[in-house]
PDB file of C-alpha atoms in Angstrom:
ATOM      1  CA  MET A  23     -99.412  25.204  30.560  1.00 97.00           C
ATOM      2  CA  ARG A  24    -102.871  25.604  31.945  1.00 98.00           C
ATOM      3  CA  PHE A  25    -104.540  23.724  34.667  1.00 98.00           C
ATOM      4  CA  ASP A  26    -108.484  23.675  36.074  1.00 98.00           C
ATOM      5  CA  LEU A  27    -109.259  22.394  39.051  1.00 98.00           C
ATOM      6  CA  ILE A  28    -112.856  20.889  39.674  1.00 98.00           C
ATOM      7  CA  THR A  29    -112.961  21.336  43.401  1.00 98.00           C
ATOM      8  CA  LEU A  30    -115.116  22.140  46.500  1.00 98.00           C
ATOM      9  CA  PHE A  31    -112.472  23.741  48.033  1.00 98.00           C
ATOM     10  CA  PRO A  32    -111.268  26.595  45.551  1.00 98.00           C
ATOM     11  CA  ASP A  33    -109.828  28.983  48.402  1.00 98.00           C
ATOM     12  CA  TYR A  34    -107.591  25.947  49.558  1.00 98.00           C
ATOM     13  CA  MET A  35    -106.330  25.025  46.137  1.00 98.00           C
ATOM     14  CA  ARG A  36    -105.267  29.121  45.143  1.00 97.00           C
ATOM     15  CA  ASN A  37    -103.757  29.653  48.553  1.00 98.00           C
ATOM     16  CA  CYS A  38    -101.777  26.280  48.078  1.00 97.00           C
ATOM     17  CA  ALA A  39    -100.559  27.189  44.664  1.00 97.00           C
ATOM     18  CA  GLN A  40     -99.460  30.637  45.715  1.00 96.00           C
ATOM     19  CA  VAL A  41     -96.200  29.495  47.398  1.00 96.00           C
ATOM     20  CA  GLY A  42     -92.966  28.216  46.396  1.00 96.00           C
ATOM     21  CA  VAL A  43     -91.552  27.453  42.680  1.00 97.00           C
ATOM     22  CA  ILE A  44     -95.385  27.014  41.441  1.00 98.00           C
ATOM     23  CA  GLY A  45     -96.686  30.027  42.986  1.00 98.00           C
ATOM     24  CA  ARG A  46     -93.734  32.051  41.444  1.00 98.00           C
ATOM     25  CA  ALA A  47     -94.538  30.551  38.122  1.00 98.00           C
ATOM     26  CA  ILE A  48     -98.245  31.448  38.162  1.00 98.00           C
ATOM     27  CA  GLU A  49     -97.194  35.098  39.074  1.00 97.00           C
ATOM     28  CA  ARG A  50     -94.970  34.994  35.967  1.00 97.00           C
ATOM     29  CA  GLY A  51     -97.452  33.675  33.801  1.00 97.00           C
ATOM     30  CA  LEU A  52     -95.819  30.730  32.968  1.00 98.00           C
ATOM     31  CA  LEU A  53     -98.671  28.439  34.289  1.00 98.00           C
ATOM     32  CA  GLY A  54    -102.400  29.244  34.496  1.00 98.00           C
ATOM     33  CA  LEU A  55    -104.708  28.023  37.208  1.00 98.00           C
ATOM     34  CA  HIS A  56    -108.147  28.216  36.985  1.00 98.00           C
ATOM     35  CA  CYS A  57    -110.643  26.500  40.160  1.00 98.00           C
ATOM     36  CA  TRP A  58    -114.059  25.765  39.509  1.00 98.00           C
ATOM     37  CA  ASN A  59    -116.672  25.016  42.603  1.00 98.00           C
ATOM     38  CA  PRO A  60    -119.665  22.009  41.179  1.00 98.00           C
ATOM     39  CA  ARG A  61    -121.523  24.082  43.952  1.00 98.00           C
ATOM     40  CA  ASP A  62    -121.984  26.977  41.499  1.00 98.00           C
ATOM     41  CA  TYR A  63    -123.435  25.012  38.724  1.00 98.00           C
ATOM     42  CA  THR A  64    -126.075  23.119  40.824  1.00 97.00           C
ATOM     43  CA  ASP A  65    -129.838  24.117  40.785  1.00 94.00           C
ATOM     44  CA  ASP A  66    -130.491  22.718  44.244  1.00 95.00           C
ATOM     45  CA  PRO A  67    -131.299  25.964  46.533  1.00 96.00           C
ATOM     46  CA  TYR A  68    -128.867  24.185  49.207  1.00 96.00           C
ATOM     47  CA  ARG A  69    -126.182  24.210  46.555  1.00 97.00           C
ATOM     48  CA  ARG A  70    -126.324  19.991  47.278  1.00 97.00           C
ATOM     49  CA  VAL A  71    -123.960  17.917  44.986  1.00 98.00           C
ATOM     50  CA  ASP A  72    -124.126  14.809  46.447  1.00 97.00           C
ATOM     51  CA  GLU A  73    -126.572  11.625  46.967  1.00 97.00           C
ATOM     52  CA  ARG A  74    -127.434   9.014  48.841  1.00 97.00           C
ATOM     53  CA  PRO A  75    -126.274   5.805  46.597  1.00 96.00           C
ATOM     54  CA  PHE A  76    -128.364   3.433  45.049  1.00 97.00           C
ATOM     55  CA  GLY A  77    -128.083   0.146  46.704  1.00 96.00           C
ATOM     56  CA  GLY A  78    -127.360   1.350  50.168  1.00 94.00           C
ATOM     57  CA  GLY A  79    -124.341   1.840  52.339  1.00 92.00           C
ATOM     58  CA  PRO A  80    -122.334   4.488  53.450  1.00 93.00           C
ATOM     59  CA  GLY A  81    -121.201   8.086  52.082  1.00 94.00           C
ATOM     60  CA  MET A  82    -122.871   9.962  50.029  1.00 97.00           C
ATOM     61  CA  VAL A  83    -122.009  10.029  45.813  1.00 98.00           C
ATOM     62  CA  MET A  84    -121.132  13.169  43.873  1.00 98.00           C
ATOM     63  CA  LEU A  85    -123.929  14.025  41.312  1.00 98.00           C
ATOM     64  CA  VAL A  86    -123.302  13.401  37.430  1.00 98.00           C
ATOM     65  CA  ASP A  87    -124.892  16.738  36.896  1.00 98.00           C
ATOM     66  CA  PRO A  88    -123.354  19.760  38.482  1.00 98.00           C
ATOM     67  CA  LEU A  89    -120.010  17.739  37.903  1.00 98.00           C
ATOM     68  CA  GLN A  90    -121.020  18.172  33.947  1.00 98.00           C
ATOM     69  CA  ARG A  91    -122.234  21.436  34.098  1.00 98.00           C
ATOM     70  CA  THR A  92    -118.787  22.489  35.754  1.00 98.00           C
ATOM     71  CA  LEU A  93    -116.767  20.809  33.260  1.00 98.00           C
ATOM     72  CA  ALA A  94    -118.715  22.171  30.275  1.00 97.00           C
ATOM     73  CA  ALA A  95    -118.193  25.742  31.851  1.00 97.00           C
ATOM     74  CA  ALA A  96    -114.427  24.819  32.248  1.00 97.00           C
ATOM     75  CA  ARG A  97    -114.051  23.869  28.788  1.00 96.00           C
ATOM     76  CA  ALA A  98    -116.101  26.672  27.001  1.00 96.00           C
ATOM     77  CA  ASP A  99    -113.573  29.194  28.890  1.00 96.00           C
ATOM     78  CA  ASP A 100    -110.578  28.153  27.116  1.00 87.00           C
ATOM     79  CA  GLY A 101    -110.616  26.685  23.095  1.00 78.00           C
ATOM     80  CA  GLU A 102    -107.677  24.584  23.971  1.00 84.00           C
ATOM     81  CA  LEU A 103    -107.946  21.129  24.114  1.00 92.00           C
ATOM     82  CA  ALA A 104    -107.707  19.892  27.470  1.00 97.00           C
ATOM     83  CA  ARG A 105    -107.118  15.735  29.246  1.00 98.00           C
ATOM     84  CA  VAL A 106    -109.785  15.099  32.108  1.00 98.00           C
ATOM     85  CA  ILE A 107    -108.272  13.512  34.901  1.00 98.00           C
ATOM     86  CA  HIS A 108    -110.200  12.374  38.303  1.00 98.00           C
ATOM     87  CA  PHE A 109    -108.087  11.070  41.299  1.00 98.00           C
ATOM     88  CA  SER A 110    -109.089   7.731  42.580  1.00 97.00           C
ATOM     89  CA  PRO A 111    -107.424   5.096  44.771  1.00 96.00           C
ATOM     90  CA  ARG A 112    -108.912   2.727  41.381  1.00 96.00           C
ATOM     91  CA  GLY A 113    -106.362   5.101  38.994  1.00 98.00           C
ATOM     92  CA  GLN A 114    -103.178   3.841  37.637  1.00 98.00           C
ATOM     93  CA  LEU A 115    -100.300   5.166  40.122  1.00 98.00           C
ATOM     94  CA  LEU A 116     -98.717   8.189  38.947  1.00 98.00           C
ATOM     95  CA  THR A 117     -95.422   7.980  38.183  1.00 96.00           C
ATOM     96  CA  GLN A 118     -92.510  10.656  36.853  1.00 95.00           C
ATOM     97  CA  ALA A 119     -92.721   8.642  33.644  1.00 94.00           C
ATOM     98  CA  ARG A 120     -96.392   9.801  33.224  1.00 97.00           C
ATOM     99  CA  VAL A 121     -95.578  13.411  34.635  1.00 98.00           C
ATOM    100  CA  ARG A 122     -93.059  13.535  31.683  1.00 96.00           C
ATOM    101  CA  GLU A 123     -96.071  12.484  29.509  1.00 98.00           C
ATOM    102  CA  LEU A 124     -98.852  15.159  30.524  1.00 98.00           C
ATOM    103  CA  ALA A 125     -96.277  17.748  30.796  1.00 98.00           C
ATOM    104  CA  THR A 126     -95.918  18.159  27.171  1.00 98.00           C
ATOM    105  CA  LEU A 127     -99.888  18.688  27.100  1.00 97.00           C
ATOM    106  CA  PRO A 128    -101.352  22.512  26.936  1.00 97.00           C
ATOM    107  CA  ARG A 129    -103.939  21.917  29.445  1.00 98.00           C
ATOM    108  CA  LEU A 130    -105.043  19.475  31.879  1.00 98.00           C
ATOM    109  CA  ILE A 131    -108.655  19.542  33.962  1.00 98.00           C
ATOM    110  CA  LEU A 132    -107.932  18.031  37.318  1.00 98.00           C
ATOM    111  CA  ILE A 133    -111.408  16.528  39.209  1.00 98.00           C
ATOM    112  CA  ALA A 134    -111.048  16.179  42.901  1.00 98.00           C
ATOM    113  CA  SER A 135    -113.602  14.897  44.193  1.00 98.00           C
ATOM    114  CA  ARG A 136    -114.863  14.274  47.778  1.00 96.00           C
ATOM    115  CA  TYR A 137    -117.457  12.007  49.879  1.00 94.00           C
ATOM    116  CA  GLU A 138    -117.234   7.850  48.824  1.00 93.00           C
ATOM    117  CA  GLY A 139    -117.273   8.849  45.070  1.00 93.00           C
ATOM    118  CA  VAL A 140    -118.883  10.086  41.704  1.00 98.00           C
ATOM    119  CA  ASP A 141    -121.441   8.540  39.717  1.00 98.00           C
ATOM    120  CA  GLN A 142    -119.875   6.140  37.391  1.00 98.00           C
ATOM    121  CA  ARG A 143    -121.901   7.075  34.497  1.00 98.00           C
ATOM    122  CA  PHE A 144    -119.819  10.751  34.899  1.00 98.00           C
ATOM    123  CA  LEU A 145    -116.647   9.064  34.870  1.00 98.00           C
ATOM    124  CA  ASP A 146    -117.614   7.005  32.091  1.00 98.00           C
ATOM    125  CA  GLN A 147    -118.559   9.757  29.672  1.00 98.00           C
ATOM    126  CA  HIS A 148    -115.838  12.709  30.483  1.00 98.00           C
ATOM    127  CA  VAL A 149    -113.195  11.325  31.992  1.00 98.00           C
ATOM    128  CA  ASP A 150    -109.840  10.674  29.970  1.00 98.00           C
ATOM    129  CA  GLU A 151    -108.020   8.810  32.899  1.00 98.00           C
ATOM    130  CA  GLU A 152    -107.813   8.188  36.722  1.00 98.00           C
ATOM    131  CA  LEU A 153    -105.285   8.561  38.865  1.00 98.00           C
ATOM    132  CA  SER A 154    -103.582   7.761  42.004  1.00 98.00           C
ATOM    133  CA  ILE A 155    -100.999   9.026  44.258  1.00 98.00           C
ATOM    134  CA  GLY A 156    -100.421   5.874  46.462  1.00 97.00           C
ATOM    135  CA  ASP A 157    -102.211   2.845  48.356  1.00 97.00           C
ATOM    136  CA  TYR A 158    -103.808   4.836  50.895  1.00 96.00           C
ATOM    137  CA  VAL A 159    -107.077   7.114  50.729  1.00 96.00           C
ATOM    138  CA  LEU A 160    -107.679  10.633  51.511  1.00 96.00           C
ATOM    139  CA  ALA A 161    -111.032  12.592  52.399  1.00 96.00           C
ATOM    140  CA  GLY A 162    -110.679  14.035  49.040  1.00 97.00           C
ATOM    141  CA  GLY A 163    -108.628  14.416  45.836  1.00 98.00           C
ATOM    142  CA  GLU A 164    -107.654  18.133  46.364  1.00 98.00           C
ATOM    143  CA  LEU A 165    -104.188  16.826  47.830  1.00 98.00           C
ATOM    144  CA  ALA A 166    -103.651  14.596  44.865  1.00 98.00           C
ATOM    145  CA  ALA A 167    -104.640  17.412  42.157  1.00 98.00           C
ATOM    146  CA  LEU A 168    -101.769  19.803  43.920  1.00 98.00           C
ATOM    147  CA  VAL A 169     -99.155  16.897  43.700  1.00 98.00           C
ATOM    148  CA  LEU A 170     -99.929  16.573  39.721  1.00 98.00           C
ATOM    149  CA  LEU A 171    -100.062  20.476  39.579  1.00 98.00           C
ATOM    150  CA  GLU A 172     -96.507  21.085  41.351  1.00 98.00           C
ATOM    151  CA  ALA A 173     -95.175  17.336  39.382  1.00 98.00           C
ATOM    152  CA  VAL A 174     -96.063  18.419  35.791  1.00 98.00           C
ATOM    153  CA  GLY A 175     -95.876  22.558  36.134  1.00 98.00           C
ATOM    154  CA  ARG A 176     -91.978  22.429  37.657  1.00 97.00           C
ATOM    155  CA  LEU A 177     -91.138  20.562  34.118  1.00 96.00           C
ATOM    156  CA  GLN A 178     -92.599  23.747  32.452  1.00 97.00           C
ATOM    157  CA  ALA A 179     -89.755  25.614  30.449  1.00 96.00           C
ATOM    158  CA  GLY A 180     -88.083  28.388  32.877  1.00 96.00           C
ATOM    159  CA  VAL A 181     -90.246  27.494  35.885  1.00 97.00           C
ATOM    160  CA  LEU A 182     -87.181  26.010  37.916  1.00 94.00           C
ATOM    161  CA  HIS A 183     -84.141  28.082  37.902  1.00 83.00           C
ATOM    162  CA  SER A 184     -81.883  25.826  36.380  1.00 74.00           C
ATOM    163  CA  ALA A 185     -83.372  23.219  33.783  1.00 66.00           C
ATOM    164  CA  ASP A 186     -80.690  20.783  35.102  1.00 67.00           C
ATOM    165  CA  SER A 187     -82.624  20.323  38.250  1.00 72.00           C
ATOM    166  CA  ALA A 188     -85.141  18.454  36.610  1.00 69.00           C
ATOM    167  CA  GLN A 189     -82.928  15.740  34.953  1.00 66.00           C
ATOM    168  CA  GLN A 190     -80.883  15.336  38.064  1.00 68.00           C
ATOM    169  CA  ASP A 191     -83.883  14.701  39.977  1.00 74.00           C
ATOM    170  CA  SER A 192     -85.251  11.203  41.476  1.00 76.00           C
ATOM    171  CA  PHE A 193     -86.659   9.417  38.604  1.00 84.00           C
ATOM    172  CA  GLY A 194     -84.941  11.631  36.007  1.00 80.00           C
ATOM    173  CA  GLU A 195     -83.758  10.302  32.877  1.00 80.00           C
ATOM    174  CA  SER A 196     -81.301   7.823  34.209  1.00 86.00           C
ATOM    175  CA  GLY A 197     -84.154   6.114  36.177  1.00 91.00           C
ATOM    176  CA  LEU A 198     -82.710   6.115  39.376  1.00 96.00           C
ATOM    177  CA  LEU A 199     -82.997   7.577  42.676  1.00 96.00           C
ATOM    178  CA  ASP A 200     -80.965  10.711  43.266  1.00 95.00           C
ATOM    179  CA  CYS A 201     -77.463  11.115  45.445  1.00 95.00           C
ATOM    180  CA  PRO A 202     -77.168  12.489  48.678  1.00 96.00           C
ATOM    181  CA  HIS A 203     -76.237  16.520  49.129  1.00 96.00           C
ATOM    182  CA  TYR A 204     -73.999  18.531  51.219  1.00 97.00           C
ATOM    183  CA  THR A 205     -73.288  22.064  51.984  1.00 96.00           C
ATOM    184  CA  ARG A 206     -71.670  24.109  54.282  1.00 95.00           C
ATOM    185  CA  PRO A 207     -70.204  24.386  56.841  1.00 96.00           C
ATOM    186  CA  GLU A 208     -67.684  21.239  56.098  1.00 96.00           C
ATOM    187  CA  HIS A 209     -67.304  20.156  59.214  1.00 95.00           C
ATOM    188  CA  LEU A 210     -69.823  18.999  61.785  1.00 97.00           C
ATOM    189  CA  ALA A 211     -70.208  17.025  64.977  1.00 95.00           C
ATOM    190  CA  ASP A 212     -72.762  14.791  62.950  1.00 93.00           C
ATOM    191  CA  GLY A 213     -70.311  14.178  60.029  1.00 96.00           C
ATOM    192  CA  GLU A 214     -67.877  15.310  57.050  1.00 97.00           C
ATOM    193  CA  VAL A 215     -68.635  16.018  53.797  1.00 97.00           C
ATOM    194  CA  PRO A 216     -67.296  13.465  51.592  1.00 97.00           C
ATOM    195  CA  PRO A 217     -63.546  14.847  50.383  1.00 97.00           C
ATOM    196  CA  VAL A 218     -64.407  13.955  47.079  1.00 98.00           C
ATOM    197  CA  LEU A 219     -66.884  17.006  46.899  1.00 97.00           C
ATOM    198  CA  LEU A 220     -64.168  19.117  48.321  1.00 97.00           C
ATOM    199  CA  SER A 221     -61.340  18.280  45.716  1.00 97.00           C
ATOM    200  CA  GLY A 222     -62.484  20.603  42.681  1.00 97.00           C
ATOM    201  CA  ASP A 223     -61.946  17.334  40.563  1.00 98.00           C
ATOM    202  CA  HIS A 224     -65.232  17.420  38.463  1.00 98.00           C
ATOM    203  CA  ALA A 225     -64.788  13.517  37.403  1.00 97.00           C
ATOM    204  CA  ALA A 226     -64.118  12.519  40.065  1.00 98.00           C
ATOM    205  CA  ILE A 227     -67.448  14.378  41.556  1.00 98.00           C
ATOM    206  CA  ALA A 228     -69.662  12.926  38.633  1.00 96.00           C
ATOM    207  CA  ARG A 229     -67.986   9.854  39.114  1.00 97.00           C
ATOM    208  CA  TRP A 230     -68.979   9.461  42.947  1.00 98.00           C
ATOM    209  CA  ARG A 231     -72.751  10.905  42.334  1.00 97.00           C
ATOM    210  CA  ARG A 232     -73.338   7.923  39.871  1.00 97.00           C
ATOM    211  CA  GLU A 233     -72.222   5.438  42.279  1.00 97.00           C
ATOM    212  CA  GLN A 234     -73.944   6.863  44.881  1.00 97.00           C
ATOM    213  CA  GLN A 235     -77.074   6.633  43.021  1.00 96.00           C
ATOM    214  CA  LEU A 236     -76.876   3.223  41.812  1.00 97.00           C
ATOM    215  CA  LEU A 237     -75.676   2.556  45.784  1.00 98.00           C
ATOM    216  CA  GLN A 238     -78.876   4.430  46.920  1.00 97.00           C
ATOM    217  CA  THR A 239     -81.195   3.008  44.321  1.00 97.00           C
ATOM    218  CA  ALA A 240     -80.143  -1.021  45.175  1.00 97.00           C
ATOM    219  CA  GLN A 241     -80.464  -0.326  49.292  1.00 97.00           C
ATOM    220  CA  ARG A 242     -84.048   1.712  48.929  1.00 97.00           C
ATOM    221  CA  ARG A 243     -85.655   0.788  45.507  1.00 95.00           C
ATOM    222  CA  PRO A 244     -84.223  -2.147  44.027  1.00 96.00           C
ATOM    223  CA  GLU A 245     -86.555  -2.980  41.553  1.00 95.00           C
ATOM    224  CA  LEU A 246     -85.977   0.425  40.316  1.00 95.00           C
ATOM    225  CA  LEU A 247     -82.677  -0.907  38.962  1.00 96.00           C
ATOM    226  CA  ALA A 248     -84.742  -3.429  36.383  1.00 94.00           C
ATOM    227  CA  HIS A 249     -85.471  -0.051  34.301  1.00 91.00           C
ATOM    228  CA  ALA A 250     -83.010   1.835  34.696  1.00 94.00           C
ATOM    229  CA  ARG A 251     -80.311   2.649  32.316  1.00 92.00           C
ATOM    230  CA  LEU A 252     -76.981   1.103  33.321  1.00 95.00           C
ATOM    231  CA  SER A 253     -73.741   0.775  31.765  1.00 95.00           C
ATOM    232  CA  ASP A 254     -71.406  -2.304  32.019  1.00 96.00           C
ATOM    233  CA  ALA A 255     -69.582   0.320  34.527  1.00 96.00           C
ATOM    234  CA  ASP A 256     -72.981   0.439  36.595  1.00 97.00           C
ATOM    235  CA  LYS A 257     -73.696  -3.125  36.516  1.00 97.00           C
ATOM    236  CA  ALA A 258     -70.119  -4.176  37.253  1.00 96.00           C
ATOM    237  CA  LEU A 259     -69.867  -1.276  40.362  1.00 97.00           C
ATOM    238  CA  LEU A 260     -73.332  -3.114  41.447  1.00 97.00           C
ATOM    239  CA  LYS A 261     -71.747  -6.408  41.290  1.00 96.00           C
ATOM    240  CA  LYS A 262     -68.893  -5.534  43.073  1.00 96.00           C
ATOM    241  CA  HIS A 263     -71.051  -4.327  46.282  1.00 96.00           C
ATOM    242  CA  GLY A 264     -73.072  -7.466  46.222  1.00 95.00           C
ATOM    243  CA  TYR A 265     -76.056  -6.224  43.994  1.00 95.00           C
ATOM    244  CA  VAL A 266     -76.921  -8.575  40.633  1.00 87.00           C
ATOM    245  CA  VAL A 267     -79.021  -6.664  37.912  1.00 85.00           C
TER     246      VAL A 267
END
């Protein structure tokens, strides 16, 4: 899968993408990453890409022309069709369900803007969708683009050591949060490993993990239960612990 990042800070984006799972996937050719700087596509001698907003007010607004040229260059670099995404507090909240949908596409062009915003005419003409990673404001869209890069990238074939990892994550196929995890040593002053995990009884371990998923979700994110895949046994367990679904 190919990612094209339109950003004023390409070196920052490349450096962040060099580490961990995503960095290894790029090295192995499982993911492609290309960065495009709008300052390279402006005729302004000072490489300006922003201007004061009409109507007054604080902040600066990114200009249409440099962004338009940058996007055209990114599109022309590869014949593959791409979905164009801009990150904004006004965008739809990014969810794991949307991540799974985007992961099926061959190419994404991610626009990480800065300043007060982007000239609306560029967004209207060239952006397919706007996304937000939460109800807060950042200085720019770079961190949001990296979030999407990692969330989508890790779902590509061969990126994770085990394909089952993505299935068992929080917000996976079940729609529930993940269960707690433990490792060595078995005994610590801060607590013990639940005995069931040491039993070797795989059926009992599977039941414990499912129960923990249900209880963790009910306690921490109860709104997720309304859309989760729950069996009659799941509902009975939740009811036993005082949760009604």
